[in-house]
Every structure is written in structure tokens, then in C-alpha cells.
mmCIF file of C-alpha atoms and ligand atoms in Angstrom:
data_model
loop_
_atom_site.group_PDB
_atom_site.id
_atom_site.type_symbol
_atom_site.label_atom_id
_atom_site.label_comp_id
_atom_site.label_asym_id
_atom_site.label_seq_id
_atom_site.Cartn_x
_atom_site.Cartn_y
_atom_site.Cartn_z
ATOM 1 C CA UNK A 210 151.353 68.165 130.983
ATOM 2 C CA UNK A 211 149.484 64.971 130.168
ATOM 3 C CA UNK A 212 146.027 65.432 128.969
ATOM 4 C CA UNK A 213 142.668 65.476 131.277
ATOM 5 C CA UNK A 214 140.268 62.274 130.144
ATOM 6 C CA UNK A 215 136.464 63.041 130.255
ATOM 7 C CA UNK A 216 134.913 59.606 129.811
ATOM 8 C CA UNK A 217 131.279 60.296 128.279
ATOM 9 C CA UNK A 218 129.521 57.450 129.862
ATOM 10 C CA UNK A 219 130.407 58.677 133.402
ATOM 11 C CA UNK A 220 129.813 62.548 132.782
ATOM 12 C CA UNK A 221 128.114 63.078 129.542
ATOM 13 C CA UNK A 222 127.044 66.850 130.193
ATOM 14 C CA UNK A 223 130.953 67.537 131.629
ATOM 15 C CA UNK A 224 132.639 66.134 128.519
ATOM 16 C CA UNK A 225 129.962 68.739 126.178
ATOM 17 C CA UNK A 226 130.948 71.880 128.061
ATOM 18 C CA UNK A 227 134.777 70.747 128.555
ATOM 19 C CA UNK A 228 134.831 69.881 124.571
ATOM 20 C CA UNK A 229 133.108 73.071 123.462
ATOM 21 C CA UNK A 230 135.213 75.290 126.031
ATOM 22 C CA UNK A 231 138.805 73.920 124.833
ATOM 23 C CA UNK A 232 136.983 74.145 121.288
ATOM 24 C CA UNK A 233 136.064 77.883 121.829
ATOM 25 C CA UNK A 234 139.378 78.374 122.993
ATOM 26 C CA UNK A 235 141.386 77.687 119.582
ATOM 27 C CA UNK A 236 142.368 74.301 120.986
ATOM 28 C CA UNK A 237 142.204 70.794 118.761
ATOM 29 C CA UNK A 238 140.766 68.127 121.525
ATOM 30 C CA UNK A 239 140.503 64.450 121.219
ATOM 31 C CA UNK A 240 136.960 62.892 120.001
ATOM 32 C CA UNK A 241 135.130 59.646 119.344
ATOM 33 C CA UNK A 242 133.691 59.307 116.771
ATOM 34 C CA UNK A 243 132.501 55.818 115.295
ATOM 35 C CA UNK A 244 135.064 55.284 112.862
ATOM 36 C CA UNK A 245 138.325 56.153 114.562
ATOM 37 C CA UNK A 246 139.023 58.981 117.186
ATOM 38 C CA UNK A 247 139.580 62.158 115.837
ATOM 39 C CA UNK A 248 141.757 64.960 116.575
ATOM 40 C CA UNK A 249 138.973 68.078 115.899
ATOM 41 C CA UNK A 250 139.604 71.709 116.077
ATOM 42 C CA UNK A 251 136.744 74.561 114.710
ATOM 43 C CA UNK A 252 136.917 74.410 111.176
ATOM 44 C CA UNK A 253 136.497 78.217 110.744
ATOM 45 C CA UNK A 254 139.487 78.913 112.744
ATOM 46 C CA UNK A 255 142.726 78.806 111.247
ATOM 47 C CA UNK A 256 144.971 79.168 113.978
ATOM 48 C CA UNK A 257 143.224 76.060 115.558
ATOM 49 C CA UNK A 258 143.420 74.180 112.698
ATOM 50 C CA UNK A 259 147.163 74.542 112.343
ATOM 51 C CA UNK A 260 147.405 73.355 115.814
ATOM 52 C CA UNK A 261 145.615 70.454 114.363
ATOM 53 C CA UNK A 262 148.837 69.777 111.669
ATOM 54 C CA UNK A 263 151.302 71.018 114.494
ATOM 55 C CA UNK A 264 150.174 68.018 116.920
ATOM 56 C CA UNK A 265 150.170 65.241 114.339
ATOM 57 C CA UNK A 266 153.192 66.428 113.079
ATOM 58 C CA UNK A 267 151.865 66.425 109.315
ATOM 59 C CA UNK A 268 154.244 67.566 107.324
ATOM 60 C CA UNK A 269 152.145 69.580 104.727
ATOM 61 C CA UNK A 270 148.678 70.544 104.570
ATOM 62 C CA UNK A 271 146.060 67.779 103.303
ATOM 63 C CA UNK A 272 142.473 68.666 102.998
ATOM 64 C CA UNK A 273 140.730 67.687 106.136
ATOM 65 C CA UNK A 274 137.412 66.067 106.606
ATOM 66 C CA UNK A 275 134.572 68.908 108.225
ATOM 67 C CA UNK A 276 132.022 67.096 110.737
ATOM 68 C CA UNK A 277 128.600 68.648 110.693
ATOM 69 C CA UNK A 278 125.580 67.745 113.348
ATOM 70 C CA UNK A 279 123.716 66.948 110.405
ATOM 71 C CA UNK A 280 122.861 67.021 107.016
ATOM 72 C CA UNK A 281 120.971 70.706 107.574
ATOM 73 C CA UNK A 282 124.338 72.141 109.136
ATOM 74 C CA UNK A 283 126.058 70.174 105.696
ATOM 75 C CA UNK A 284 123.830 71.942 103.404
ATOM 76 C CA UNK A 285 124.617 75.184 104.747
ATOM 77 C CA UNK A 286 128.357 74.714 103.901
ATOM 78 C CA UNK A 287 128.238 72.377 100.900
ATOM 79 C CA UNK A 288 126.627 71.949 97.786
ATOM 80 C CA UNK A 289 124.665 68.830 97.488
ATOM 81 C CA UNK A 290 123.369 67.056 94.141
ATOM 82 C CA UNK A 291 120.803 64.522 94.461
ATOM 83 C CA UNK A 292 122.716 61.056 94.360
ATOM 84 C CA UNK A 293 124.656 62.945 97.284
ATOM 85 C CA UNK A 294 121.996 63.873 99.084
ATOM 86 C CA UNK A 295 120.429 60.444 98.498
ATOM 87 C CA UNK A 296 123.987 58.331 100.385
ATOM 88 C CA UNK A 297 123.708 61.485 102.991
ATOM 89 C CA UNK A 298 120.326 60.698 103.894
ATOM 90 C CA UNK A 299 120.737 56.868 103.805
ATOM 91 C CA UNK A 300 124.301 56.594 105.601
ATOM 92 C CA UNK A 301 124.129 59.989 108.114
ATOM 93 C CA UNK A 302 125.003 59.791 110.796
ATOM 94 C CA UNK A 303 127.486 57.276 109.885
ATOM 95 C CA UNK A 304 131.614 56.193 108.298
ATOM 96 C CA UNK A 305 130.482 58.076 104.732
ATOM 97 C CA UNK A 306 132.009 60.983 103.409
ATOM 98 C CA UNK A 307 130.833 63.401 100.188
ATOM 99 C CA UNK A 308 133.387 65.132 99.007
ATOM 100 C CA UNK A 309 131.204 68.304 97.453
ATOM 101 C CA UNK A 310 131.541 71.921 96.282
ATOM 102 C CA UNK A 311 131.973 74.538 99.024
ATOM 103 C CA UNK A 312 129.702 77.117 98.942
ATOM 104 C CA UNK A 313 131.093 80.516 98.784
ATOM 105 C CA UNK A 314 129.350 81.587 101.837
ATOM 106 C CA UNK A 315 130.959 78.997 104.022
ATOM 107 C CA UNK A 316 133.095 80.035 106.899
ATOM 108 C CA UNK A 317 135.259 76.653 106.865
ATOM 109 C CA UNK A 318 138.567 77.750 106.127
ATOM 110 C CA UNK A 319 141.146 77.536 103.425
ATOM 111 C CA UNK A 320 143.679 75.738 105.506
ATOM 112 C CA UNK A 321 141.219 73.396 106.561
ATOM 113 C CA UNK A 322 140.275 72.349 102.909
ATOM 114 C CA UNK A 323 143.875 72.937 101.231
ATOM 115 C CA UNK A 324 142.196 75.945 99.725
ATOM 116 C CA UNK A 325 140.612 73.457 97.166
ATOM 117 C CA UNK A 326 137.103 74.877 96.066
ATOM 118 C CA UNK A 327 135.196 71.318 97.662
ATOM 119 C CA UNK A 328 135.449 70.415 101.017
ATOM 120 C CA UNK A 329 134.666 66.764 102.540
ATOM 121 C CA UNK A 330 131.676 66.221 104.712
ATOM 122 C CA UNK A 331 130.687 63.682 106.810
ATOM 123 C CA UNK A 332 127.580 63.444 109.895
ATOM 124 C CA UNK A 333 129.125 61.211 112.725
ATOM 125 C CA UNK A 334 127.011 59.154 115.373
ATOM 126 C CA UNK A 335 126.797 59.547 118.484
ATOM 127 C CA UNK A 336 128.641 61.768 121.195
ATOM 128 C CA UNK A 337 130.581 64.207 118.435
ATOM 129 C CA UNK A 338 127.203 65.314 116.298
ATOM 130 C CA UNK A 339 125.583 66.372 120.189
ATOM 131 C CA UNK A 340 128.954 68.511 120.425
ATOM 132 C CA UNK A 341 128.781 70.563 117.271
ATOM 133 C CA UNK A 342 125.466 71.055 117.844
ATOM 134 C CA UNK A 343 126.300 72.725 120.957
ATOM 135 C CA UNK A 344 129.052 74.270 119.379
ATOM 136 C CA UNK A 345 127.361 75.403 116.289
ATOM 137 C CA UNK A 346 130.495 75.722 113.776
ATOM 138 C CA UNK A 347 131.935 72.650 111.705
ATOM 139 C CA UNK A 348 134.686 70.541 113.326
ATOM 140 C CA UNK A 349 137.954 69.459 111.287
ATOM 141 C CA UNK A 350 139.275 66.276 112.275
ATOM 142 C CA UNK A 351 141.630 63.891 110.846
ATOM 143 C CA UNK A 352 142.556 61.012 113.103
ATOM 144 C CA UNK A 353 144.299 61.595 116.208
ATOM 145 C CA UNK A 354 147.352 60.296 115.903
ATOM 146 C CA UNK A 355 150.976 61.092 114.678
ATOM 147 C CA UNK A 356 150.931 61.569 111.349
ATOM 148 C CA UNK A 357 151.792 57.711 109.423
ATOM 149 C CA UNK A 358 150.758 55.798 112.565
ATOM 150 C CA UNK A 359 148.110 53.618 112.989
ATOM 151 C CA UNK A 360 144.800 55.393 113.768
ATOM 152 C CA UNK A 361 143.699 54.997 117.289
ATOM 153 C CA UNK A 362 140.350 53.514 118.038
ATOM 154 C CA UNK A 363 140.145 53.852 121.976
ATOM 155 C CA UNK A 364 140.962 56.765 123.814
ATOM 156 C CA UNK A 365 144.167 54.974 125.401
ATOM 157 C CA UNK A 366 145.119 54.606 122.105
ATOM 158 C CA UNK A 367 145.035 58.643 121.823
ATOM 159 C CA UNK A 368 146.736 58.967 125.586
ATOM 160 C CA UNK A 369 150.034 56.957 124.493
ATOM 161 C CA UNK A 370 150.243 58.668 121.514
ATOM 162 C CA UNK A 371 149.266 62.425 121.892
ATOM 163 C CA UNK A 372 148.554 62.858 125.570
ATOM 164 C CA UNK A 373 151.757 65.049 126.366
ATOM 165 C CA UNK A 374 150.219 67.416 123.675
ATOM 166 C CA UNK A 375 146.473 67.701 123.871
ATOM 167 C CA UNK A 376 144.708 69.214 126.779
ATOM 168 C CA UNK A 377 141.309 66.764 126.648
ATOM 169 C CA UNK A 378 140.638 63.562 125.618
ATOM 170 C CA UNK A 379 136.993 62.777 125.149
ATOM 171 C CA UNK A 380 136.405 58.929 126.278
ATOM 172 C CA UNK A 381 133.986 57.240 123.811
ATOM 173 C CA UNK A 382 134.778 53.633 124.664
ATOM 174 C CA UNK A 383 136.110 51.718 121.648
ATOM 175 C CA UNK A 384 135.359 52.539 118.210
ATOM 176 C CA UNK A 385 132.842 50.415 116.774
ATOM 177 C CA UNK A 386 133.511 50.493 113.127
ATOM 178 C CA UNK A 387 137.269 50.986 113.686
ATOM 179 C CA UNK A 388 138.417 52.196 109.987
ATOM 180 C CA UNK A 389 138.251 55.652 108.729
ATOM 181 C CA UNK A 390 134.737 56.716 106.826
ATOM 182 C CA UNK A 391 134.272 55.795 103.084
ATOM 183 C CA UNK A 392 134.818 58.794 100.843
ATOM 184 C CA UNK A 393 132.883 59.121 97.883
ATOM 185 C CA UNK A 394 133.090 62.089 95.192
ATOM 186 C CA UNK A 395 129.584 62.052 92.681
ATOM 187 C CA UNK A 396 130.507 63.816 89.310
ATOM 188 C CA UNK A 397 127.694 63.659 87.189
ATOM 189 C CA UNK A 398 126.547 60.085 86.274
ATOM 190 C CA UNK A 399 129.707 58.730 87.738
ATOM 191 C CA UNK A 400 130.008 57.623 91.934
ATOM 192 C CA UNK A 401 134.046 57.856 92.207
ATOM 193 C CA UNK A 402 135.252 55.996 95.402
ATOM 194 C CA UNK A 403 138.121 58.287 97.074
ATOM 195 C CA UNK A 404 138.999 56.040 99.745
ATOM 196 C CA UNK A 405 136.980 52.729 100.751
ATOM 197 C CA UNK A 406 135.862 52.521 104.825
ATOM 198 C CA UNK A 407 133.247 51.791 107.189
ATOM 199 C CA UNK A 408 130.775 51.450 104.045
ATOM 200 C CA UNK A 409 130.968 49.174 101.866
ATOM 201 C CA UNK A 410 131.364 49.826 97.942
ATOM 202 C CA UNK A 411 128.553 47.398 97.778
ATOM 203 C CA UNK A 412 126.202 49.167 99.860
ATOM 204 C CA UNK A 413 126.815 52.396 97.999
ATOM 205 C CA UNK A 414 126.087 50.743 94.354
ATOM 206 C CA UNK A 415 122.823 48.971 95.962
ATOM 207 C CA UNK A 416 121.133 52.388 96.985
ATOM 208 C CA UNK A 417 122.542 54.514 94.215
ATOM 209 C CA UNK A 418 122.257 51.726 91.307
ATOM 210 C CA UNK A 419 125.373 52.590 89.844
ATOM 211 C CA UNK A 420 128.954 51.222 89.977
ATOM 212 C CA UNK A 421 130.979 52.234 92.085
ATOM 213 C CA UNK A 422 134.753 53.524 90.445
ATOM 214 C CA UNK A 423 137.488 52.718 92.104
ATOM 215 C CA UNK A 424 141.005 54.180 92.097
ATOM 216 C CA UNK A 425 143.928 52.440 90.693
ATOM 217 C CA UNK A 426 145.931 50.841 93.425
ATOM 218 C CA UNK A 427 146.839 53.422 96.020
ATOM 219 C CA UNK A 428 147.006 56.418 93.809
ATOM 220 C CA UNK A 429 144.189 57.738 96.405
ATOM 221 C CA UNK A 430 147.644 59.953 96.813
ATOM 222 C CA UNK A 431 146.218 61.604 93.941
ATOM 223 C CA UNK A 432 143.140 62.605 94.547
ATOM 224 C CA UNK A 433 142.600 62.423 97.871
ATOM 225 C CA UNK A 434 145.995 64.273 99.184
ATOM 226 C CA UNK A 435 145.952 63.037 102.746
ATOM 227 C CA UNK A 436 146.073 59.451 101.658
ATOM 228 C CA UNK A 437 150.025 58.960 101.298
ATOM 229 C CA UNK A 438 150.984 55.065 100.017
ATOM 230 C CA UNK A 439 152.681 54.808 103.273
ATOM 231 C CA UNK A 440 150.115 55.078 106.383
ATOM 232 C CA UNK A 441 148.597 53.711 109.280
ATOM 233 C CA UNK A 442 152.267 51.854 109.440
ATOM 234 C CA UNK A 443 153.470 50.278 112.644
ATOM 235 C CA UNK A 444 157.003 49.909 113.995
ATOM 236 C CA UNK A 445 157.222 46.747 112.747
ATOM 237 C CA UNK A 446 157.715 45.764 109.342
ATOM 238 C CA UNK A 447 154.431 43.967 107.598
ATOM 239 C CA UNK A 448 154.108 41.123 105.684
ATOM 240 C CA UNK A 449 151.047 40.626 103.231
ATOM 241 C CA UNK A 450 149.851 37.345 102.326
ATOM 242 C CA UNK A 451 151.483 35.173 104.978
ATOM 243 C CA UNK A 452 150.741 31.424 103.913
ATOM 244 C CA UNK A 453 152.796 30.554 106.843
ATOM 245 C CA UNK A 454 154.264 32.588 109.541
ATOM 246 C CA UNK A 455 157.925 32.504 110.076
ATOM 247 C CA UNK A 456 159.698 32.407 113.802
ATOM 248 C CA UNK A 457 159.454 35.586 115.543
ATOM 249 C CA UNK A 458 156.776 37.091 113.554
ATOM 250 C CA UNK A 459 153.492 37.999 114.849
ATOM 251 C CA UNK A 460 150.864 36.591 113.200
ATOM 252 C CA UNK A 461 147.665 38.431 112.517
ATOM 253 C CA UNK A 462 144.276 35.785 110.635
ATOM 254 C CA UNK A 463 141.296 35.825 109.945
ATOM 255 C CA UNK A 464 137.950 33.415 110.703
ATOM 256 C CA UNK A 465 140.220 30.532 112.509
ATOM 257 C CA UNK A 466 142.221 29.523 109.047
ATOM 258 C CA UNK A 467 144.910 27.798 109.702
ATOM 259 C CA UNK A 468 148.118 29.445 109.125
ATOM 260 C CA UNK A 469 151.487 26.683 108.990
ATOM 261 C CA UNK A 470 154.051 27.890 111.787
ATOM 262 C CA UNK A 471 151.666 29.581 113.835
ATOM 263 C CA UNK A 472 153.155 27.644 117.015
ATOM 264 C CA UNK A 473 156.524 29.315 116.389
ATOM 265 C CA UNK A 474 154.820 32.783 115.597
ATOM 266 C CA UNK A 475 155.456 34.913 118.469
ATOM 267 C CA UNK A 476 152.123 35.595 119.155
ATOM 268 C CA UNK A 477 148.815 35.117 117.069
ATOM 269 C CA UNK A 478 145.635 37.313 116.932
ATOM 270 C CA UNK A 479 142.478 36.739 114.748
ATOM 271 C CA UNK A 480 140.776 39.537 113.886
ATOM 272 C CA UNK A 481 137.170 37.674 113.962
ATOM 273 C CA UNK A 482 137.083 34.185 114.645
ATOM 274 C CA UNK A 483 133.639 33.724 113.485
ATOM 275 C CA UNK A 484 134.988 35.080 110.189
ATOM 276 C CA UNK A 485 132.629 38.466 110.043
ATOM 277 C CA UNK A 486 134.476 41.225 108.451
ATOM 278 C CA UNK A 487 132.933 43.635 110.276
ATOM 279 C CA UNK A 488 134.415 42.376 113.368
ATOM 280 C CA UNK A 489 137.834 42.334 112.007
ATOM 281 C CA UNK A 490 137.547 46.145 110.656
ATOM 282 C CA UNK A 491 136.982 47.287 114.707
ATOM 283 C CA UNK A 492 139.774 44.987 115.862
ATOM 284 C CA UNK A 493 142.117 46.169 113.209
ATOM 285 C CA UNK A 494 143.905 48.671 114.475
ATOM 286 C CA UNK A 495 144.135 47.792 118.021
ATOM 287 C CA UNK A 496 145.578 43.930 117.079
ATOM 288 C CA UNK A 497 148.139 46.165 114.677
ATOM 289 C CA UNK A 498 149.241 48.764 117.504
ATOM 290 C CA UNK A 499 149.208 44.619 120.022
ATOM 291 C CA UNK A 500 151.378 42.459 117.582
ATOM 292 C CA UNK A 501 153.529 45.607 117.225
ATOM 293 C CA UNK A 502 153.809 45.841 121.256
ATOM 294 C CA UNK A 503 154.413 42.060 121.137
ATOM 295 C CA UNK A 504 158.499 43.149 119.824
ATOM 296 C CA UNK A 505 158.212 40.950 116.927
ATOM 297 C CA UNK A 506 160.619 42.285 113.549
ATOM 298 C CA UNK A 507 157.719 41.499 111.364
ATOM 299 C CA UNK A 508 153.978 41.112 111.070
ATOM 300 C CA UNK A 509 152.707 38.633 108.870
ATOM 301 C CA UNK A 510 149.190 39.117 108.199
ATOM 302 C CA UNK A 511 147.063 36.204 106.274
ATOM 303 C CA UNK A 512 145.009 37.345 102.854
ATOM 304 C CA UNK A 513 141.675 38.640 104.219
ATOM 305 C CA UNK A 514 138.802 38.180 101.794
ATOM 306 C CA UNK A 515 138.219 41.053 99.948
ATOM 307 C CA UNK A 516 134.293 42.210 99.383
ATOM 308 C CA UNK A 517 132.855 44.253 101.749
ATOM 309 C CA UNK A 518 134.533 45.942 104.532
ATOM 310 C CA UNK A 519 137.580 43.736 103.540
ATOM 311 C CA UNK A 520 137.918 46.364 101.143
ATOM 312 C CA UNK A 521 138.633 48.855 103.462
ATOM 313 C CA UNK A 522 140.806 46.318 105.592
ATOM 314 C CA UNK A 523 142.954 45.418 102.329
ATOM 315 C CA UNK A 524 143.099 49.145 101.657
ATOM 316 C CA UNK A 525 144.633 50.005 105.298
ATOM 317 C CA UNK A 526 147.151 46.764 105.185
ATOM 318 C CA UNK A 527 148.547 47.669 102.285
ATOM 319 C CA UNK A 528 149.491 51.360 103.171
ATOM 320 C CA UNK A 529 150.785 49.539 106.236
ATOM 321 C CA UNK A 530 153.024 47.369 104.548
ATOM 322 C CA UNK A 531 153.674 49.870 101.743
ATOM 323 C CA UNK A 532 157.756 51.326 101.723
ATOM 324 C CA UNK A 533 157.848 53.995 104.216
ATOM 325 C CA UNK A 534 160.067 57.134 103.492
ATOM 326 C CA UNK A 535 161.615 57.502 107.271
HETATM 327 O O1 TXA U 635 136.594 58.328 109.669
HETATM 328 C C1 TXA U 635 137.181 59.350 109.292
HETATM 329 O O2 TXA U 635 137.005 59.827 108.170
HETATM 330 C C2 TXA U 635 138.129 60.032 110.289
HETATM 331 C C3 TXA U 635 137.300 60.457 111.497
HETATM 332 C C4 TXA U 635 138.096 61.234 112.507
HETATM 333 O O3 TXA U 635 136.170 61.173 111.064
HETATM 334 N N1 TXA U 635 138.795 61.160 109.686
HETATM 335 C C5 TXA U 635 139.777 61.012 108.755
HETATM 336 O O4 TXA U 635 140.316 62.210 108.337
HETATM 337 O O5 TXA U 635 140.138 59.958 108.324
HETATM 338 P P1 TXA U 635 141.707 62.325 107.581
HETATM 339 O O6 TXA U 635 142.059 63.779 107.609
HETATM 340 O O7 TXA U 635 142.717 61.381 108.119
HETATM 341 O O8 TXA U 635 141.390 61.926 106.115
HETATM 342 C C6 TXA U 635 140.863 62.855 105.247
HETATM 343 C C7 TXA U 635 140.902 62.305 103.869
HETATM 344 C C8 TXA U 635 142.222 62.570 103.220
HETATM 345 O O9 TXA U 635 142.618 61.471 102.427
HETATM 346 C C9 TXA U 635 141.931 63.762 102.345
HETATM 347 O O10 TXA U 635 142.792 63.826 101.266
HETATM 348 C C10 TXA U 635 140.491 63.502 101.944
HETATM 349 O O11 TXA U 635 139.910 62.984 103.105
HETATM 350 N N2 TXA U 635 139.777 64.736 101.621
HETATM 351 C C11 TXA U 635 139.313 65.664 102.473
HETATM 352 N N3 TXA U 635 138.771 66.693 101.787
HETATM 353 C C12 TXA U 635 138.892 66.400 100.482
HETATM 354 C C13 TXA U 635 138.549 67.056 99.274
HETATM 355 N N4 TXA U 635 137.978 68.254 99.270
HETATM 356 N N5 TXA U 635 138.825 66.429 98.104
HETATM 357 C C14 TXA U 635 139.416 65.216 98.093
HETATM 358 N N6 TXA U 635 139.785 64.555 99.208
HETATM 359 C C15 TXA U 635 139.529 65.131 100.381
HETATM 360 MG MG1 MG U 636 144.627 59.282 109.521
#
């Protein structure tokens, strides 16, 4: 049975009770949220949150990131230290997670956090911090989509993908911010940067006055389980780099550079003409998900500059184009 679609900007008040019914019920539901849509189940509930795994098709448990409705509801689950509470107060709502200890007296569940003793917390805008309010626990959500596929950042996205499994897809219109939240882990005098997203590295070393670490490379695998060197792939295969684009690829740019044998490319698509990388972060994954649609063998994808959110861009096109195990 394909799965009903609430659109919140035709019934607001429907999609609330709908969500927090199906939620109440055990069942993981389709959400926006402003990074990417999310496949959330109650975070306390472990038989929902294996349904979570069950329809992405994970094949192991990875810690999941728990949504709050703010940074009160965060504080009553998680541990906060002040440079912590500092990014949560300048970036909540908003694409920034804190990885931080659990507190003992937290009801968020083992299977929801690997049964590691910190859990990762992030405030989202908009429509899914007005749910959990309502519903009043923590929401788990990883991105709703089969597990190494692109994420989905419109709810059609979420239909082609997952509709046969899901009972409700909440309709946010498209993601604005398009790639998954920044994670960030503070241990002691050091800001360690888990996975880089929808905030910039930058941003974070302005308001906290310290550097930022990075990982090496993609060994995110390491620390931050869920983030396997081969993700977010499409069918096709990807090509970093592309000073020109061969015949028959699709060809995916960036700010109007030119790119030699673009007129044989089968088709092109610029992820921000006017060159803001902000712009290309929301149109990521939906130009992906098109030049795969497009048939094409290969995707050759132009270098994208890489401060800011280009980090985060970079990041995501190279798990894309990374060897994939299937
Ligand atoms: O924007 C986002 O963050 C989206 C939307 C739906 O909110 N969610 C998302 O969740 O990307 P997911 O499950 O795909 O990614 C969770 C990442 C994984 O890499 C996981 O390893 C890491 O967060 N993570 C979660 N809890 C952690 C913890 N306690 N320690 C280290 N890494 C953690
Ligand atoms: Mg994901």
C-alpha cells in the first residue's frame, strides 16, 4: 500500500495529529526537516526504531541522530558543556549537530544510539520541532531513504523511494539547505568536526574562536559509524574532477564554468549559476537523483570550490563516487 501524503502548507494541524498518531503507534513516518527529509520514529521506542533500520534496509545498527523541540528538551537528555551550549544556542534550530554525553536518566534508547554512552542532538526548523513538541519524546531520524542512496530532499523524492513501505509522508516542500546537518563533537579545548553539512566549518571557528579539526579523508567511518566511504551513491557511476565531459556522460558544474564537451554531454545541470554555494548544496541531491534519471553510464561532476558549504558538497561527492561494495 503506497503511502498517504499530508502536505503541511495545505493542512498544517492534519499533518501534526496524523504525524504524532502513526508516531504513537510504533510507526517511523516521513519528515521535513531543513536539511534533508528524515525517516523519524520515537527515540524511546525500540521496536519503532528497528522499523526505522528495517525500511532503509541498513544493514547494521549506526548511531542515529535524536531531534529535540529545543535546546530545553536537549538538556534534559544530554549533557552540555559550554562551547556546546554556545553552537546550540547560536545554530538551533538549524543543520548542527553535538554529539554529547547521554545522561543516565534519558529514555532514548540503546538501539537508537548503538548503545554508545553519547548520543547526537540536533534542534530542526520549522514543521518537525512543532511535532515533537506535540509529541513530547525525542525523534530518531536518519534520512529517508534506502540505505547508500542519495538522500531525498522533497517528499517525491521519499514517495519513489520508500512509499510502498511507509504509511505517511509529511510534505515540507523542498529542502532548503539540502545536505545533512554538520556534526560536531567538543572534547575539552578541542572542536572535532564529525561530518561537515549545512554549517560551515568556518562559521563554527568564528563563534567558538577555535579551529575546527577535521577528519582524515573519509575515515568519518571511524568515528561517526553511519558514515560508510560509500554513500549517497547513484546508479550511475561518478566522475570527480571532470575538466571535460566525455559523450554520454551527464555533466553536473558549477557558477556557468565552462566545461570542454559539454555539447556532447548528455545532459548538463549547474548546480548555481550565479556561483553561490549555498544554492548548489539544496540542488545537490535532486540534480544527482536528475542526471542519474537522464540514463547516462557516468556522471562527471566539475571541481566545486571548496570553503564553505563546498565542504560539505566535496564531502557528499566523494562518498558518491567512492567504490561501492554491491
Ligand atoms: O541532517 C541530518 O542530520 C539528517 C536529518 C534527517 O536530520 N539526519 C542524518 O542522520 O543525516 P543519519 O542517521 O543519516 O546520520 C547520523 C550520523 C551518522 O554518521 C552517525 O554515525 C552519526 O551521525 N552519529 C550519531 N550519533 C553519534 C554518536 N553518538 N557519536 C558519533 N557519531 C554519531
Ligand atoms: Mg543518510
Amino acid at each position: 500500500m503506497a503511502a498517504r501524503i499530508i502536505d503541511i502548507a495545505t493542512d498544517r494541524a492534519l499533518a501534526l495529529t496524523e504525524a504524532s498518531a502513526r508516531l504513537g503507534e510504533g510507526l517511523p513516518i516521513a519528515i521535513p526537516t531543513e536539511t534533508v527529509y528524515g525517516l523519524a520514529a520515537d527515540a524511546t521506542n525500540p521496536a519503532a526504531v528497528t522499523r526505522i533500520y528495517e525500511t532503509k534496509g541498513r544493514p547494521r545498527f549506526n548511531p542515529l541522530i535524536c531531534h529535540m523541540a529545543d535546546l530545553a528538551m536537549a538538556e534534559r537528555h544530554a549533557i552540555f558543556d559550554p562551547v556546546s551550549r554556545l553552537l546550540a544556542e547560536a545554530f538551533w534550530p538549524g543543520p548542527l549537530t553535538l554529539v554529547l554525553p547521554r545522561r543516565a536518566e534519558s529514555g532514548i534508547h540503546d538501539l537508537a544510539t548503538a548503545g554508545l554512552d553519547t548520543v547526537g542532538v540536533r534542534v530542526p526548523r520549522g514543521f518537525t520541532s512543532d511535532l515533537i513538541a506535540a509529541f513530547g519524546r525525542p525523534l530518531a531520524a536518519p534520512s529517508a531513504n534506502t540505505s547508500g542512496k542519495v538522500s531525498p530532499t522533497s517528499a517525491r523524492h521519499v514517495a519513489e523511494d520508500l512509499g510502498e513501505k511507509l504509511s505517511l509522508i509529511i510534505d515540507g516542500g523542498r529542502a532548503p539547505v539540502g545536505v545533512e546537518s554538520t556534526i560536531v563533537k567538543v572534547e575539552g579545548d578541542r572542536v572535532r568536526l564529525l561530518r561537515p553539512g549545512g554549517i560551515s566549518a568556518e562559521a563554527i571557528e568564528r563563534l567558538t574562536g577555535r579551529k575546527v579539526e577535521r577528519q582524515e579523508g573519509l575515515s568519518g567511518a571511524i568515528e561517526a559509524p553511519g558514515m560508510l566511504a560509500s554513500h549517497y551513491a547513484p546508479g550511475a557511476a561518478v566522475r570527480l574532477f571532470a575538466a571535460a565531459a566525455e559523450p554520454g556522460e551527464a555533466l553536473i558544474r558549477f557558477a556557468g564554468q565552462p566545461v570542454a564537451g559539454s555539447e556532447a554531454a548528455k545532459a548538463v545541470f549547474d548546480l548555481s549559476p550565479a556561483g553561490d554555494l549555498a544554492e548548489a548544496a539544496a540542488h545537490l541531491f535532486d540534480y544527482l537523483k536528475q542526471a542519474d534519471a537522464t540514463g547516462a553510464a557516468r556522471i562527471a561532476v566539475a571541481a566545486i570550490p571548496d570553503e564553505g558549504l563546498g565542504e560539505a558538497i566535496n564531502d557528499r561527492l566523494a562518498r558518491a563516487a567512492a567504490p561501492r561494495d554491491t
